[in-house]
Amino acid sequence: MLTDRQLLILQVIVDDFIRSAQPVGSRSLSKKEGISLSSATIRNEMADLEEMGYIEKTHTSSGRVPSVKGYRYYVDHMLSPQRLTQHDISIIKSIFAEKIVEFEKIIQRSASILSDLTNYTSIVLGPAVSENKLKRIQIIPVNKETAVAIFVTDTGHVEHKMFSLPASVNPGDIEKTVNILNERLNGVPLEELNDKIYKEVAVLLKQHIQNYDSMLHTFAQLLKMPITEKLFFGGKTNMLSQPEFHDIDKIRDLMMMIDQEEWISSIIRNNAKGIHVRIGSENNNKIMDECSLITATYSVGEEKLGTIAILGPTRMEYSRVIGLLQFLSRDLTAVLTKLYQNN
Amino acid sequence: MLTDRQLLILQVIVDDFIRSAQPVGSRSLSKKEGISLSSATIRNEMADLEEMGYIEKTHTSSGRVPSVKGYRYYVDHMLSPQRLTQHDISIIKSIFAEKIVEFEKIIQRSASILSDLTNYTSIVLGPAVSENKLKRIQIIPVNKETAVAIFVTDTGHVEHKMFSLPASVNPGDIEKTVNILNERLNGVPLEELNDKIYKEVAVLLKQHIQNYDSMLHTFAQLLKMPITEKLFFGGKTNMLSQPEFHDIDKIRDLMMMIDQEEWISSIIRNNAKGIHVRIGSENNNKIMDECSLITATYSVGEEKLGTIAILGPTRMEYSRVIGLLQFLSRDLTAVLTKLYQNN
DNA sequence: ATTAGCACTCATGTAAGAGGAGTGCTAACA
DNA sequence: TGTTAGCACTCCTCTTACATGAGTGCTAAT
């Protein structure tokens, strides 16, 4: 266990390093107010903290830097979310200023504002559309061979897709089919559409439609489209200003990973409810060894709907970022709940 | 005027510098095959070329580097578009492999493939939707207060927007209005919709609709939405691999400018038909002083529809990039023409 | 238990010098 | 008159050496 004094020293080291990005030495610590110990005493304590793995040296005679374990302890036991300033709050509130709620825009603005407020990179995952309920299907022929299918959900989300019309189909049949689909599939969550069309709609189609086979096939194909929520990023270039990324190769790897979206996506989509912090090597990704990722979810009711996240250096302002994420996730939850309950 | 020998030397300097990124010295030039001159002679010629402004030194005793004027001459008079390899061609063709033409996807894939083939950053501007003709308007109520308006064009493009329903409107009136709009506005280019609604539709609405005023206002508002084509980027991180951008500050400025989209957008949207090359300071933008931008348009018939572009260092493989852009812009034109004439 | 003192380590910055690639100029040559 | 060899000079780059300073660990005194 750590003594009170060790806790104090660890805390000051982390705080100081987060601020300055410079390894913290015993002498500079001893001169801090709130600490009335000689540098020698601090050196002894630091040696102990190092032995326990909370801090590290960058070379034999350098000051100390928090280790992953150190940051972890700091985040788990010493940190309280920063209270936001009035200024921060008003900026976040401005996200929701416009009256008509176009959700994608809110998400996008959230990402951009979050990165502005933190100077890190922000990532926002839109609300799970696949759980939205179908409101209306519309088929609009574009020319003889192709048509556009449009799906509108109860939250006002619109998906659309072009497709080839089955050969020799007659317009009346399409209309009939669409009517049947709307009647039967109204209120069904998007992810269950494909199921339902076989179980409930197929029979009806068979009764009313000539070109039953190709029609069913076409629509089943349409409904099979995977609905993956888009990721929105903000401040991708902010990382370039961090002193730990002076090395262009590191930056390149990192930026390529971000642009790839693959790794980020897998993390962001599969995280559990609440706020989570992944520090450095905890990310299980070489490229992320010097980065931390903080994720927060937003929900409606009990159900997690989407995620907002901040990616920054391990030397990140955890307190501030967690404070901001907490606040924004609550606001998003509130807005969404209102939107979803309005139906 | 430049003598043949000066032309030769200029060409070799540009080619060599594009390949190696190293200033070219007289001695290494004299050893090139195809050149049987002593280094002293070449030094004399180089001095002349420098005096005329085609090449520069980085310091008093360095080799020569092409100036903007030098690149300009090279591009205008010495360059023929590279013939593509079979491999290049098949990769470009793969963009159009999928049968059903979802245009946004084609654009996106074009950007990504273009950046892969060149290792530079690619920028693609989608076809001008504002000239597409309206095929169908659809209004779908989401809840009591809001509805989604959906616009489908003759090319299968879909725009949608949420809006507040006017207070105390009755459903029948909305339906009637939509019918009138569809009847009257079918085939009208999107950019002219706002005009037409006042000139032709307003009168009809007045006759048939109770809530004439608020209805007209609502729809006019909807149709006023600015339809700006999206920009798609590919290989934003490729710049990080260019040796001229070893400096992190330069890279940051450049990346921020790209992410901003403002400057790029203004250039890309306003360029004339055909292929254009902007070299270094010709871009009138400090940040772009060491970059070149090559743009190409694609069209249907005589009309320019969109733009594809490559952003790279001034030391860019002009010949290859122009070859690729030419080829791709022709292919895009072909596909689009087919798509647009199918109606 | 705390601290003063000291020897030691290592990153950083500066200065000096060697090496090398390149230039401009001059004079000789064809 | 155009071409080339030769040479002095410039300036970048790399290495080495050295001084400085921040920081450490350890020991002994308080």
mmCIF file of N, CA and C (backbone and C1' of nucleotides) in Angstrom, chain A residues 5 38 40-41 43-44 59-61, chain C residues 1-6 9-11:
data_model
loop_
_atom_site.group_PDB
_atom_site.id
_atom_site.type_symbol
_atom_site.label_atom_id
_atom_site.label_comp_id
_atom_site.label_asym_id
_atom_site.label_seq_id
_atom_site.Cartn_x
_atom_site.Cartn_y
_atom_site.Cartn_z
ATOM 1 N N ARG A 5 2.043 10.112 2.134
ATOM 2 C CA ARG A 5 3.054 10.964 1.517
ATOM 3 C C ARG A 5 3.352 10.514 0.098
ATOM 4 N N SER A 38 12.501 17.851 2.128
ATOM 5 C CA SER A 38 13.722 18.122 1.359
ATOM 6 C C SER A 38 13.744 17.240 0.116
ATOM 7 N N ALA A 40 16.013 15.327 -0.770
ATOM 8 C CA ALA A 40 16.546 13.992 -0.469
ATOM 9 C C ALA A 40 15.437 13.046 -0.032
ATOM 10 N N THR A 41 14.577 13.540 0.827
ATOM 11 C CA THR A 41 13.455 12.709 1.280
ATOM 12 C C THR A 41 12.596 12.286 0.098
ATOM 13 N N ARG A 43 13.531 12.063 -2.894
ATOM 14 C CA ARG A 43 14.253 11.079 -3.711
ATOM 15 C C ARG A 43 14.035 9.675 -3.174
ATOM 16 N N ASN A 44 14.072 9.560 -1.844
ATOM 17 C CA ASN A 44 13.832 8.240 -1.263
ATOM 18 C C ASN A 44 12.435 7.720 -1.597
ATOM 19 N N HIS A 59 16.008 8.073 -18.260
ATOM 20 C CA HIS A 59 17.405 7.622 -18.275
ATOM 21 C C HIS A 59 17.928 7.721 -16.850
ATOM 22 N N THR A 60 19.118 7.186 -16.601
ATOM 23 C CA THR A 60 19.561 7.010 -15.214
ATOM 24 C C THR A 60 19.463 8.245 -14.344
ATOM 25 N N SER A 61 19.752 9.395 -14.909
ATOM 26 C CA SER A 61 19.750 10.560 -14.034
ATOM 27 C C SER A 61 18.660 11.562 -14.386
ATOM 28 P P DA C 1 11.949 5.190 10.753
ATOM 29 O "O5'" DA C 1 11.296 6.408 9.970
ATOM 30 C "C5'" DA C 1 10.370 7.227 10.659
ATOM 31 C "C4'" DA C 1 10.777 8.661 10.489
ATOM 32 C "C3'" DA C 1 10.861 9.135 9.042
ATOM 33 O "O3'" DA C 1 10.305 10.443 8.958
ATOM 34 C "C1'" DA C 1 12.938 9.523 10.110
ATOM 35 P P DT C 2 10.145 11.185 7.630
ATOM 36 O "O5'" DT C 2 11.420 12.108 7.612
ATOM 37 C "C5'" DT C 2 11.509 13.143 8.581
ATOM 38 C "C4'" DT C 2 12.817 13.896 8.400
ATOM 39 C "C3'" DT C 2 13.034 14.493 7.008
ATOM 40 O "O3'" DT C 2 13.142 15.890 7.168
ATOM 41 C "C1'" DT C 2 14.995 13.399 7.800
ATOM 42 P P DT C 3 13.182 16.852 5.925
ATOM 43 O "O5'" DT C 3 14.737 17.077 5.730
ATOM 44 C "C5'" DT C 3 15.491 17.525 6.850
ATOM 45 C "C4'" DT C 3 16.968 17.457 6.543
ATOM 46 C "C3'" DT C 3 17.378 18.008 5.180
ATOM 47 O "O3'" DT C 3 18.511 18.827 5.360
ATOM 48 C "C1'" DT C 3 18.337 15.915 5.499
ATOM 49 P P DA C 4 18.582 20.223 4.639
ATOM 50 O "O5'" DA C 4 20.164 20.391 4.537
ATOM 51 C "C5'" DA C 4 20.952 20.171 5.695
ATOM 52 C "C4'" DA C 4 22.298 19.594 5.309
ATOM 53 C "C3'" DA C 4 22.922 20.204 4.064
ATOM 54 O "O3'" DA C 4 24.270 20.524 4.356
ATOM 55 C "C1'" DA C 4 22.866 17.827 3.878
ATOM 56 P P DG C 5 25.213 21.236 3.315
ATOM 57 O "O5'" DG C 5 26.017 19.982 2.734
ATOM 58 C "C5'" DG C 5 26.508 19.005 3.651
ATOM 59 C "C4'" DG C 5 27.293 17.960 2.893
ATOM 60 C "C3'" DG C 5 27.956 18.503 1.620
ATOM 61 O "O3'" DG C 5 29.249 17.928 1.521
ATOM 62 C "C1'" DG C 5 26.559 16.680 1.071
ATOM 63 P P DC C 6 30.314 18.503 0.458
ATOM 64 O "O5'" DC C 6 30.557 17.244 -0.461
ATOM 65 C "C5'" DC C 6 30.687 15.952 0.131
ATOM 66 C "C4'" DC C 6 30.570 14.883 -0.932
ATOM 67 C "C3'" DC C 6 31.138 15.306 -2.300
ATOM 68 O "O3'" DC C 6 31.870 14.234 -2.842
ATOM 69 C "C1'" DC C 6 28.950 14.546 -2.567
ATOM 70 P P DT C 9 29.475 7.296 -13.346
ATOM 71 O "O5'" DT C 9 28.041 7.749 -13.900
ATOM 72 C "C5'" DT C 9 26.872 7.232 -13.276
ATOM 73 C "C4'" DT C 9 25.676 7.762 -14.017
ATOM 74 C "C3'" DT C 9 25.820 7.750 -15.546
ATOM 75 O "O3'" DT C 9 24.638 7.215 -16.091
ATOM 76 C "C1'" DT C 9 25.255 9.928 -14.809
ATOM 77 P P DC C 10 24.661 6.653 -17.583
ATOM 78 O "O5'" DC C 10 23.896 7.832 -18.334
ATOM 79 C "C5'" DC C 10 22.635 8.251 -17.818
ATOM 80 C "C4'" DC C 10 22.282 9.596 -18.401
ATOM 81 C "C3'" DC C 10 22.564 9.709 -19.912
ATOM 82 O "O3'" DC C 10 21.409 10.230 -20.516
ATOM 83 C "C1'" DC C 10 23.431 11.566 -18.767
ATOM 84 P P DA C 11 21.154 9.995 -22.048
ATOM 85 O "O5'" DA C 11 20.470 11.379 -22.424
ATOM 86 C "C5'" DA C 11 19.338 11.803 -21.664
ATOM 87 C "C4'" DA C 11 19.234 13.304 -21.730
ATOM 88 C "C3'" DA C 11 19.226 13.877 -23.147
ATOM 89 O "O3'" DA C 11 18.246 14.895 -23.213
ATOM 90 C "C1'" DA C 11 20.993 14.838 -21.898
#
